[in-house]
C-alpha cells in the first residue's frame, strides 16, 4: 500500500539528535520539513551548474516536488518557464496554488512525461522509490545538453538513460546511496564523482554543451544531522520548543 492509500503524505520523518559524548537524546524534531528543504536545496545547487537554463521540468507534485520548484526558481537565474507532471491532476493544481505567491514564472501542467522532457533543459523527479524502475521517462526522449537531477533513486527513469549519460554524479559513492541502476561493479565505476565535489570545485562539472549529465541525489544522513544541529541551535537561541524529562 502507498502512503496516499493510508491517508498519509508521501514524505514523513522523525529525527532524534543525540549527545555526541553520552549518546543521550537531546532533541526530537519533525523531519518532514527538514528533508523537504534539504533535498531540493541540493538539487537546486546542482541545477545551477547548468549555464543559462531557461526551462525546468519537475516530475512529482508532492512536498518534494513543490520544494524543488521553489528552489529551482531561485537558483536558475535565467529561468523563464517551468513544466510539472503528476499522474493526479489535482496534485498539479494544488502544487501551483501553493507556490503561486513565491514563484512568479509560468508553470505549465504537462499532459504526459514526454511533454516535460521535450520542453526542458533541466529535469528533476521526486516520485515513489520502488524496487524496479518505473521507466516512465524513455531514453529516446532525452536529448544532448540536458541535466537530469533525480532524487528518487532514478526509479522514474529508464535505467539506460543514466548508464549511457556523458557524466554521472551522485550524492555519495557509498553503495547504500547508489541509485537502482547501479547494480554491478562496472556500472558503479561509471560514477565520475560526488555532487559535493563538483560544487566545491574539486571535480569537473559540465565540460560541453552537448553533455547529458545525470546527478542522482537521494540525500545522506550527514546532511540531515547538520541541518538538525542548525535547527536545534536556532531553537535554543529563540527559546522555542518544549522541554521534556527523560
Coordinates of N, CA and C in Angstrom, one line a residue:
X1 N 0.8 -1.2 0.0 CA 0.0 0.0 0.0 C 0.9 1.2 0.0
X2 N 0.4 2.3 -0.7 CA 1.1 3.5 -0.8 C 0.8 4.4 0.4
X3 N 1.6 5.4 0.8 CA 1.2 6.3 1.8 C -0.1 7.0 1.6
X4 N -0.3 7.4 0.3 CA -1.6 8.0 -0.1 C -2.8 7.2 0.2
X5 N -2.7 5.8 0.0 CA -3.8 4.9 0.3 C -4.0 4.8 1.8
X6 N -3.1 5.1 2.6 CA -3.2 5.1 4.0 C -3.6 6.5 4.6
X7 N -3.8 7.4 3.7 CA -4.1 8.8 4.2 C -2.9 9.5 4.8
X8 N -1.8 9.2 4.3 CA -0.5 9.8 4.8 C 0.2 10.5 3.7
X9 N 1.0 11.6 4.0 CA 1.8 12.2 2.9 C 2.9 11.2 2.5
X10 N 3.4 11.4 1.3 CA 4.5 10.5 0.8 C 5.7 10.7 1.6
X11 N 6.0 11.9 2.1 CA 7.3 12.1 2.8 C 6.9 12.3 4.3
X12 N 7.5 11.5 5.2 CA 7.3 11.7 6.6 C 8.7 11.4 7.3
X13 N 8.8 11.9 8.5 CA 10.1 11.6 9.2 C 10.1 12.1 10.6
X14 N 11.0 11.5 11.4 CA 11.2 11.9 12.8 C 12.7 11.8 13.0
X15 N 13.3 12.9 13.6 CA 14.7 12.9 13.8 C 15.0 13.1 15.3
X16 N 15.9 12.2 15.8 CA 16.3 12.3 17.2 C 17.8 12.6 17.2
X17 N 18.1 13.8 17.8 CA 19.5 14.2 17.9 C 20.1 13.7 19.3
X18 N 21.2 13.1 19.2 CA 21.8 12.5 20.4 C 23.1 13.3 20.8
X19 N 23.4 13.4 22.1 CA 24.6 14.0 22.5 C 25.8 13.1 22.0
X20 N 26.8 13.8 21.5 CA 27.9 13.1 20.9 C 28.8 12.3 21.9
X21 N 28.8 12.8 23.1 CA 29.6 12.1 24.2 C 28.8 11.0 24.9
X22 N 27.6 11.3 25.3 CA 26.9 10.4 26.2 C 25.9 9.5 25.3
X23 N 25.6 9.9 24.2 CA 24.6 9.2 23.3 C 23.2 9.4 23.8
X24 N 23.0 10.3 24.8 CA 21.6 10.6 25.3 C 20.9 11.5 24.3
X25 N 19.6 11.2 24.0 CA 18.8 12.1 23.2 C 18.7 13.5 23.8
X26 N 19.0 14.5 22.9 CA 18.9 15.9 23.4 C 17.8 16.7 22.6
X27 N 17.3 16.1 21.5 CA 16.2 16.8 20.8 C 15.5 15.8 19.9
X28 N 14.2 15.9 19.8 CA 13.3 15.2 18.9 C 12.6 16.2 18.0
X29 N 12.7 16.0 16.8 CA 12.1 17.0 15.9 C 11.5 16.3 14.6
X30 N 10.5 17.0 14.1 CA 9.9 16.6 12.9 C 10.9 16.6 11.7
X31 N 11.0 15.6 10.9 CA 12.0 15.6 9.9 C 11.3 15.8 8.5
X32 N 10.0 15.9 8.4 CA 9.3 16.1 7.1 C 9.7 17.4 6.5
X33 N 9.7 18.5 7.4 CA 10.0 19.8 6.9 C 11.5 19.9 6.5
X34 N 12.3 19.3 7.4 CA 13.8 19.3 7.2 C 14.2 18.7 5.8
X35 N 13.7 17.5 5.5 CA 14.0 16.8 4.3 C 13.4 17.6 3.1
X36 N 12.2 18.2 3.3 CA 11.5 18.9 2.3 C 12.4 20.2 1.9
X37 N 13.2 20.7 2.8 CA 14.1 21.8 2.5 C 15.4 21.4 2.0
X38 N 16.0 20.4 2.7 CA 17.4 20.0 2.4 C 17.5 19.3 1.0
X39 N 16.6 18.4 0.7 CA 16.7 17.7 -0.6 C 16.7 18.6 -1.8
X40 N 15.6 19.4 -1.9 CA 15.6 20.3 -3.1 C 16.7 21.4 -3.1
X41 N 17.3 21.7 -1.9 CA 18.4 22.6 -1.8 C 19.6 22.1 -2.6
X42 N 19.9 20.8 -2.3 CA 21.0 20.1 -3.0 C 20.7 20.1 -4.5
X43 N 19.5 19.7 -4.9 CA 19.1 19.7 -6.3 C 19.3 21.0 -7.0
X44 N 18.9 22.1 -6.3 CA 19.0 23.4 -6.9 C 20.4 23.9 -7.1
X45 N 21.3 23.5 -6.1 CA 22.7 23.8 -6.3 C 23.3 23.1 -7.5
X46 N 22.9 21.8 -7.7 CA 23.4 21.1 -8.9 C 22.8 21.7 -10.2
X47 N 21.5 22.1 -10.1 CA 20.8 22.7 -11.3 C 21.5 24.0 -11.7
X48 N 22.0 24.7 -10.7 CA 22.7 26.0 -11.0 C 23.9 25.8 -11.8
X49 N 24.5 24.6 -11.9 CA 25.7 24.3 -12.6 C 25.4 24.1 -14.1
X50 N 24.1 24.2 -14.5 CA 23.7 24.2 -15.9 C 23.6 25.6 -16.3
X51 N 24.5 26.1 -17.2 CA 24.5 27.5 -17.5 C 23.4 27.9 -18.4
X52 N 22.8 29.1 -18.1 CA 21.8 29.7 -18.9 C 20.5 28.9 -19.1
X53 N 20.2 28.0 -18.2 CA 19.0 27.2 -18.4 C 17.7 28.1 -18.3
X54 N 16.8 28.0 -19.2 CA 15.6 28.7 -19.3 C 14.3 27.9 -19.0
X55 N 14.5 26.6 -18.9 CA 13.3 25.7 -18.7 C 13.7 24.7 -17.7
X56 N 12.8 24.4 -16.7 CA 13.0 23.4 -15.7 C 11.7 22.5 -15.6
X57 N 11.9 21.2 -15.6 CA 10.8 20.3 -15.5 C 10.8 19.5 -14.3
X58 N 9.7 19.3 -13.6 CA 9.6 18.6 -12.3 C 8.5 17.5 -12.4
X59 N 9.0 16.2 -12.1 CA 8.1 15.1 -12.0 C 7.7 14.8 -10.6
X60 N 6.5 14.9 -10.2 CA 6.0 14.7 -8.8 C 5.5 15.9 -8.2
X61 N 4.2 15.9 -7.8 CA 3.6 17.1 -7.2 C 3.4 17.1 -5.7
X62 N 4.2 16.3 -5.0 CA 4.1 16.3 -3.6 C 5.0 17.3 -2.9
X63 N 5.3 17.1 -1.6 CA 6.1 18.0 -0.8 C 7.5 18.3 -1.5
X64 N 8.1 17.2 -1.9 CA 9.5 17.3 -2.5 C 9.4 18.1 -3.9
X65 N 8.4 17.8 -4.7 CA 8.3 18.5 -6.0 C 8.1 20.0 -5.8
X66 N 7.2 20.3 -4.9 CA 7.0 21.7 -4.6 C 8.2 22.4 -4.1
X67 N 9.0 21.8 -3.2 CA 10.2 22.4 -2.8 C 11.2 22.5 -3.9
X68 N 11.3 21.6 -4.8 CA 12.3 21.6 -5.9 C 12.0 22.8 -6.8
X69 N 10.7 23.1 -7.1 CA 10.3 24.2 -8.0 C 10.6 25.5 -7.3
X70 N 10.3 25.6 -6.0 CA 10.6 26.8 -5.3 C 12.1 27.2 -5.3
X71 N 12.9 26.2 -5.1 CA 14.4 26.4 -5.0 C 15.0 26.6 -6.4
X72 N 14.5 25.8 -7.4 CA 15.0 26.0 -8.8 C 14.7 27.4 -9.3
X73 N 13.5 27.9 -9.0 CA 13.2 29.3 -9.4 C 14.2 30.3 -8.9
X74 N 14.8 30.1 -7.8 CA 15.8 31.0 -7.2 C 17.2 30.7 -7.8
X75 N 17.5 29.4 -8.0 CA 18.8 29.1 -8.3 C 19.1 29.3 -9.8
X76 N 18.1 29.1 -10.7 CA 18.3 29.3 -12.1 C 18.0 30.7 -12.5
X77 N 19.0 31.5 -12.6 CA 18.8 33.0 -12.8 C 18.1 33.4 -14.1
X78 N 18.2 32.6 -15.1 CA 17.7 32.9 -16.4 C 16.4 32.1 -16.7
X79 N 15.9 31.5 -15.7 CA 14.7 30.6 -15.9 C 13.5 31.4 -16.4
X80 N 12.8 30.9 -17.4 CA 11.7 31.5 -18.0 C 10.4 30.7 -17.8
X81 N 10.5 29.4 -17.7 CA 9.3 28.6 -17.7 C 9.5 27.3 -17.0
X82 N 8.4 26.8 -16.3 CA 8.5 25.6 -15.5 C 7.4 24.6 -16.0
X83 N 7.8 23.4 -16.2 CA 6.8 22.3 -16.5 C 6.7 21.4 -15.3
X84 N 5.5 20.9 -15.0 CA 5.3 20.0 -14.0 C 4.4 18.8 -14.5
X85 N 4.6 17.6 -13.9 CA 3.8 16.5 -14.2 C 3.6 15.6 -13.0
X86 N 2.3 15.3 -12.8 CA 1.9 14.3 -11.7 C 0.7 13.5 -12.3
X87 N 0.7 12.3 -12.0 CA -0.4 11.5 -12.6 C -1.8 11.8 -12.0
X88 N -1.8 12.6 -10.9 CA -3.0 13.1 -10.3 C -3.2 14.6 -10.6
X89 N -4.1 14.9 -11.5 CA -4.3 16.3 -11.9 C -4.5 17.3 -10.7
X90 N -5.2 16.8 -9.7 CA -5.5 17.6 -8.6 C -4.2 18.0 -7.8
X91 N -3.2 17.1 -7.9 CA -1.9 17.4 -7.2 C -1.2 18.5 -7.9
X92 N -1.3 18.6 -9.3 CA -0.7 19.7 -10.0 C -1.4 21.0 -9.7
X93 N -2.7 21.0 -9.6 CA -3.5 22.2 -9.2 C -3.1 22.7 -7.8
X94 N -3.0 21.8 -6.9 CA -2.6 22.1 -5.5 C -1.1 22.7 -5.5
X95 N -0.3 22.0 -6.3 CA 1.1 22.4 -6.5 C 1.2 23.9 -6.9
X96 N 0.5 24.3 -8.0 CA 0.6 25.6 -8.5 C 0.0 26.6 -7.5
X97 N -1.1 26.2 -6.8 CA -1.6 27.1 -5.8 C -0.7 27.4 -4.6
X98 N 0.1 26.4 -4.2 CA 1.0 26.5 -3.1 C 2.2 27.3 -3.4
X99 N 2.6 27.4 -4.6 CA 3.9 28.1 -5.0 C 3.5 29.5 -5.6
X100 N 2.3 29.8 -5.8 CA 1.9 31.0 -6.5 C 2.4 32.3 -6.0
X101 N 2.5 32.4 -4.6 CA 3.0 33.6 -4.0 C 4.5 33.8 -4.2
X102 N 5.2 32.7 -4.4 CA 6.6 32.8 -4.4 C 7.2 32.6 -5.8
X103 N 6.6 31.8 -6.6 CA 7.1 31.6 -8.0 C 6.3 32.3 -9.0
X104 N 6.8 33.3 -9.6 CA 6.1 34.2 -10.5 C 6.2 33.8 -12.0
X105 N 7.0 32.7 -12.2 CA 7.2 32.3 -13.6 C 6.0 31.4 -14.0
X106 N 5.7 31.3 -15.4 CA 4.7 30.5 -15.9 C 4.9 29.0 -15.5
X107 N 3.9 28.3 -14.9 CA 4.0 26.9 -14.6 C 3.0 26.2 -15.5
X108 N 3.5 25.3 -16.3 CA 2.7 24.5 -17.2 C 2.4 23.1 -16.8
X109 N 1.1 22.7 -16.7 CA 0.8 21.4 -16.3 C 0.9 20.5 -17.6
X110 N 1.8 19.6 -17.6 CA 2.0 18.7 -18.7 C 1.0 17.6 -18.7
X111 N 0.7 17.1 -19.9 CA -0.3 16.0 -20.0 C 0.4 14.7 -19.9
X112 N 1.7 14.6 -20.1 CA 2.4 13.4 -20.0 C 3.9 13.7 -19.8
X113 N 4.7 12.7 -19.3 CA 6.1 12.9 -19.1 C 6.9 13.3 -20.3
X114 N 6.5 12.8 -21.5 CA 7.3 13.2 -22.7 C 7.2 14.7 -22.9
X115 N 6.1 15.3 -22.7 CA 6.0 16.7 -22.9 C 7.0 17.5 -22.0
X116 N 7.2 17.1 -20.8 CA 8.1 17.7 -19.9 C 9.5 17.6 -20.4
X117 N 9.9 16.3 -20.8 CA 11.3 16.0 -21.2 C 11.6 16.8 -22.5
X118 N 10.7 16.9 -23.4 CA 11.0 17.5 -24.7 C 11.0 19.0 -24.7
X119 N 10.5 19.6 -23.5 CA 10.5 21.1 -23.4 C 11.4 21.7 -22.4
X120 N 12.2 20.8 -21.7 CA 13.0 21.3 -20.6 C 14.5 21.0 -20.8
X121 N 15.3 21.9 -20.3 CA 16.8 21.7 -20.3 C 17.2 21.0 -19.0
X122 N 16.6 21.3 -17.9 CA 17.0 20.7 -16.6 C 15.7 20.0 -16.1
X123 N 15.9 18.8 -15.7 CA 14.8 17.9 -15.3 C 15.1 17.3 -13.9
X124 N 14.0 17.2 -13.1 CA 14.2 16.6 -11.8 C 12.9 15.7 -11.5
X125 N 13.1 14.8 -10.6 CA 12.0 13.9 -10.2 C 12.0 13.6 -8.7
X126 N 10.8 13.5 -8.2 CA 10.6 13.2 -6.8 C 9.4 12.2 -6.7
X127 N 9.6 11.0 -7.2 CA 8.5 10.1 -7.3 C 8.6 9.0 -6.3
X128 N 7.8 8.0 -6.3 CA 7.9 6.9 -5.4 C 9.2 6.1 -5.6
X129 N 9.8 5.7 -4.6 CA 11.0 4.8 -4.7 C 10.5 3.4 -4.6
X130 N 10.8 2.7 -5.7 CA 10.3 1.3 -5.8 C 11.5 0.4 -6.2
X131 N 11.3 -0.9 -6.0 CA 12.4 -1.8 -6.3 C 12.8 -1.9 -7.7
X132 N 11.9 -1.9 -8.6 CA 12.2 -1.9 -10.1 C 11.9 -0.6 -10.7
X133 N 12.7 0.0 -11.6 CA 12.5 1.3 -12.2 C 11.1 1.3 -12.9
X134 N 10.4 2.4 -12.8 CA 9.1 2.5 -13.5 C 9.2 2.8 -15.0
X135 N 10.4 3.4 -15.3 CA 10.7 3.7 -16.7 C 9.7 4.6 -17.4
X136 N 9.2 5.6 -16.7 CA 8.1 6.5 -17.2 C 8.7 7.5 -18.1
X137 N 10.1 7.7 -18.0 CA 10.8 8.6 -19.0 C 11.7 7.7 -19.8
X138 N 11.5 7.7 -21.1 CA 12.2 6.8 -22.0 C 13.5 7.4 -22.5
X139 N 14.4 6.6 -22.8 CA 15.7 7.0 -23.2 C 15.7 7.8 -24.5
X140 N 14.8 7.4 -25.4 CA 14.8 8.1 -26.7 C 14.2 9.5 -26.7
X141 N 13.6 9.9 -25.5 CA 13.2 11.3 -25.4 C 14.3 12.2 -25.0
X142 N 15.3 11.7 -24.4 CA 16.4 12.5 -23.9 C 17.3 13.1 -25.0
X143 N 17.7 14.3 -24.9 CA 18.5 15.0 -26.0 C 19.8 15.5 -25.4
X144 N 20.7 15.8 -26.2 CA 22.0 16.3 -25.8 C 21.9 17.6 -25.1
X145 N 22.7 17.8 -24.1 CA 22.7 19.0 -23.3 C 21.8 19.1 -22.1
X146 N 21.0 18.1 -21.9 CA 20.1 18.1 -20.7 C 20.8 17.7 -19.4
X147 N 20.4 18.3 -18.3 CA 20.8 17.9 -17.0 C 19.7 17.3 -16.3
X148 N 19.9 16.1 -15.7 CA 18.8 15.3 -15.1 C 19.2 15.1 -13.6
X149 N 18.2 15.4 -12.8 CA 18.5 15.5 -11.3 C 17.5 14.7 -10.5
X150 N 17.5 13.4 -10.5 CA 16.5 12.6 -9.8 C 16.9 12.6 -8.3
X151 N 15.8 12.6 -7.4 CA 16.0 12.5 -6.0 C 15.2 11.3 -5.5
X152 N 14.9 10.3 -6.4 CA 14.1 9.2 -6.1 C 14.8 7.9 -6.5
X153 N 16.1 7.9 -6.4 CA 16.9 6.7 -6.8 C 16.7 6.3 -8.3
X154 N 16.3 7.3 -9.1 CA 16.2 7.1 -10.6 C 15.0 6.2 -10.9
X155 N 14.1 5.8 -10.0 CA 13.1 4.9 -10.3 C 12.1 5.4 -11.4
X156 N 12.0 6.7 -11.6 CA 11.1 7.2 -12.6 C 11.6 7.1 -14.0
X157 N 12.9 6.8 -14.1 CA 13.6 6.9 -15.4 C 13.9 5.5 -16.0
X158 N 14.0 5.4 -17.3 CA 14.6 4.3 -18.0 C 16.1 4.2 -17.5
X159 N 16.5 3.0 -16.9 CA 17.9 2.9 -16.5 C 18.9 3.2 -17.5
X160 N 18.6 3.0 -18.8 CA 19.6 3.2 -19.8 C 20.0 4.7 -19.9
X161 N 19.1 5.6 -19.4 CA 19.5 7.0 -19.5 C 20.7 7.3 -18.7
X162 N 20.8 6.8 -17.5 CA 21.9 7.0 -16.6 C 23.1 6.2 -17.1
X163 N 22.9 5.0 -17.6 CA 24.0 4.2 -18.0 C 24.7 4.6 -19.3
X164 N 24.0 5.5 -20.0 CA 24.6 6.0 -21.3 C 24.8 7.5 -21.3
X165 N 24.6 8.1 -20.1 CA 24.9 9.5 -20.0 C 26.4 9.9 -20.1
X166 N 26.6 11.1 -20.5 CA 28.0 11.5 -20.6 C 28.7 11.5 -19.3
X167 N 28.0 12.0 -18.3 CA 28.7 12.1 -16.9 C 27.6 11.7 -15.9
X168 N 28.1 11.0 -14.8 CA 27.2 10.6 -13.7 C 27.8 11.1 -12.4
X169 N 26.9 11.8 -11.7 CA 27.3 12.2 -10.3 C 26.3 11.6 -9.4
X170 N 26.7 11.5 -8.1 CA 25.7 11.0 -7.1 C 26.1 11.7 -5.8
X171 N 25.1 11.7 -4.8 CA 25.3 12.4 -3.6 C 26.5 11.7 -2.8
X172 N 26.6 10.4 -2.9 CA 27.7 9.7 -2.2 C 28.0 8.4 -3.0
X173 N 29.2 8.1 -3.1 CA 29.6 6.9 -3.8 C 29.5 5.6 -2.9
X174 N 29.0 5.8 -1.7 CA 28.8 4.7 -0.8 C 27.7 3.8 -1.4
X175 N 27.9 2.5 -1.4 CA 26.9 1.6 -2.0 C 25.5 1.8 -1.5
X176 N 25.3 2.3 -0.3 CA 24.0 2.5 0.2 C 23.3 3.7 -0.4
X177 N 24.0 4.5 -1.1 CA 23.4 5.7 -1.7 C 23.4 5.6 -3.2
X178 N 23.7 4.5 -3.8 CA 23.8 4.4 -5.2 C 22.3 4.1 -5.8
X179 N 22.0 4.7 -6.9 CA 20.7 4.6 -7.5 C 20.5 3.1 -8.0
X180 N 19.2 2.8 -8.3 CA 18.8 1.4 -8.5 C 19.5 0.9 -9.8
X181 N 19.9 1.7 -10.7 CA 20.5 1.2 -11.9 C 22.0 0.7 -11.7
X182 N 22.6 1.2 -10.6 CA 24.0 0.8 -10.4 C 24.1 -0.5 -9.7
X183 N 23.8 -1.6 -10.4 CA 23.7 -2.9 -9.8 C 24.9 -3.8 -10.0
X184 N 25.9 -3.3 -10.7 CA 27.1 -4.1 -10.9 C 28.3 -3.2 -10.7
X185 N 29.5 -3.8 -10.4 CA 30.7 -3.1 -10.2 C 31.0 -2.2 -11.5
X186 N 30.7 -2.7 -12.6 CA 31.0 -2.0 -13.8 C 30.2 -0.7 -13.9
X187 N 28.9 -0.8 -13.6 CA 28.0 0.4 -13.5 C 28.5 1.4 -12.5
X188 N 28.9 0.9 -11.3 CA 29.3 1.8 -10.2 C 30.6 2.6 -10.7
X189 N 31.4 2.0 -11.4 CA 32.7 2.6 -11.8 C 32.4 3.8 -12.8
X190 N 31.2 3.8 -13.4 CA 30.9 4.9 -14.3 C 30.6 6.2 -13.6
X191 N 30.4 6.2 -12.3 CA 30.1 7.4 -11.5 C 31.4 8.2 -11.4
X192 N 31.3 9.4 -12.0 CA 32.5 10.3 -12.1 C 32.9 10.8 -10.7
X193 N 32.0 11.3 -9.9 CA 32.3 11.9 -8.7 C 31.0 12.1 -7.8
X194 N 31.2 12.7 -6.7 CA 30.1 13.1 -5.8 C 29.7 14.5 -6.1
X195 N 28.4 14.8 -5.9 CA 27.9 16.2 -6.2 C 28.7 17.2 -5.4
X196 N 29.0 17.0 -4.1 CA 29.7 17.9 -3.3 C 31.0 18.3 -3.9
X197 N 31.7 17.3 -4.5 CA 33.0 17.6 -5.1 C 32.9 18.5 -6.3
X198 N 31.8 18.4 -7.1 CA 31.6 19.4 -8.2 C 31.3 20.8 -7.6
X199 N 30.5 20.8 -6.6 CA 30.1 22.1 -6.0 C 31.3 22.8 -5.4
X200 N 32.2 22.0 -4.8 CA 33.4 22.6 -4.1 C 34.5 22.9 -5.1
X201 N 34.3 22.5 -6.4 CA 35.4 22.8 -7.4 C 36.5 21.7 -7.4
X202 N 36.3 20.7 -6.7 CA 37.3 19.6 -6.6 C 37.2 18.7 -7.9
X203 N 36.0 18.5 -8.3 CA 35.8 17.7 -9.6 C 35.2 18.6 -10.6
X204 N 35.4 18.2 -11.9 CA 35.0 19.0 -13.0 C 33.5 18.8 -13.2
X205 N 32.8 19.9 -13.5 CA 31.4 19.9 -13.8 C 31.1 19.7 -15.3
X206 N 30.1 20.4 -15.8 CA 29.8 20.3 -17.2 C 31.0 20.8 -18.1
X207 N 31.4 20.1 -19.1 CA 32.6 20.5 -19.9 C 32.2 20.8 -21.3
X208 N 30.9 20.5 -21.7 CA 30.5 20.8 -23.1 C 29.0 20.9 -23.1
X209 N 28.5 21.7 -24.1 CA 27.1 22.0 -24.3 C 26.3 20.7 -24.6
X210 N 26.9 19.7 -25.2 CA 26.2 18.5 -25.6 C 26.2 17.4 -24.6
X211 N 26.8 17.6 -23.5 CA 26.9 16.6 -22.5 C 25.5 16.3 -21.8
X212 N 25.2 15.0 -21.6 CA 24.0 14.7 -20.9 C 24.5 14.3 -19.5
X213 N 24.1 15.1 -18.5 CA 24.6 14.9 -17.1 C 23.4 14.3 -16.3
X214 N 23.7 13.2 -15.6 CA 22.7 12.7 -14.6 C 23.4 12.8 -13.2
X215 N 22.7 13.5 -12.4 CA 23.2 13.8 -11.0 C 22.1 13.3 -10.0
X216 N 22.3 12.1 -9.4 CA 21.4 11.5 -8.6 C 21.6 11.8 -7.1
X217 N 20.7 12.5 -6.5 CA 20.8 12.9 -5.1 C 19.7 12.4 -4.3
X218 N 19.9 11.3 -3.6 CA 18.8 10.8 -2.7 C 18.9 11.4 -1.3
X219 N 20.1 12.0 -1.0 CA 20.3 12.5 0.4 C 21.1 11.6 1.2
X220 N 21.9 12.1 2.1 CA 22.7 11.3 3.0 C 22.5 11.8 4.4
X221 N 22.7 10.9 5.4 CA 22.3 11.2 6.8 C 23.1 12.4 7.4
X222 N 24.3 12.6 6.9 CA 25.1 13.7 7.4 C 24.5 15.0 7.1
X223 N 23.8 15.1 6.0 CA 23.1 16.4 5.7 C 22.0 16.7 6.7
X224 N 21.2 15.6 7.0 CA 20.2 15.8 8.0 C 20.7 16.1 9.4
X225 N 21.8 15.5 9.8 CA 22.4 15.8 11.1 C 22.9 17.3 11.1
X226 N 23.5 17.7 10.1 CA 24.0 19.1 10.0 C 22.8 20.1 10.1
X227 N 21.8 19.8 9.3 CA 20.6 20.7 9.3 C 19.9 20.6 10.7
X228 N 19.8 19.4 11.3 CA 19.2 19.3 12.6 C 19.9 20.1 13.6
X229 N 21.3 20.1 13.6 CA 22.0 20.8 14.6 C 21.8 22.3 14.4
X230 N 21.7 22.8 13.2 CA 21.5 24.2 12.9 C 20.1 24.6 13.4
X231 N 19.1 23.7 13.2 CA 17.7 24.0 13.7 C 17.7 24.0 15.2
X232 N 18.4 23.0 15.8 CA 18.4 23.0 17.3 C 19.1 24.2 17.9
X233 N 20.2 24.6 17.3 CA 20.9 25.8 17.8 C 20.0 27.0 17.7
X234 N 19.3 27.2 16.6 CA 18.4 28.3 16.4 C 17.2 28.3 17.4
X235 N 16.7 27.1 17.6 CA 15.6 27.0 18.6 C 16.0 27.3 20.0
X236 N 17.2 27.0 20.4 CA 17.7 27.3 21.7 C 17.9 28.8 21.8
X237 N 18.4 29.4 20.8 CA 18.6 30.9 20.8 C 17.3 31.6 20.9
X238 N 16.3 31.1 20.3 CA 15.0 31.8 20.3 C 14.1 31.4 21.4
X239 N 14.6 30.3 22.2 CA 13.8 29.9 23.3 C 12.5 29.2 23.0
X240 N 12.5 28.5 21.9 CA 11.3 27.8 21.4 C 11.4 26.3 21.5
X241 N 10.3 25.6 21.5 CA 10.4 24.2 21.7 C 9.9 23.8 23.1
X242 N 9.6 22.5 23.3 CA 9.1 22.0 24.6 C 10.2 21.2 25.3
X243 N 10.5 21.6 26.5 CA 11.5 20.8 27.3 C 10.8 19.6 27.9
X244 N 11.4 18.4 27.8 CA 10.9 17.2 28.4 C 11.9 16.5 29.2
X245 N 11.5 15.8 30.2 CA 12.3 15.0 31.1 C 12.5 13.6 30.5
X246 N 13.7 13.1 30.5 CA 13.9 11.7 30.0 C 13.3 10.7 31.1

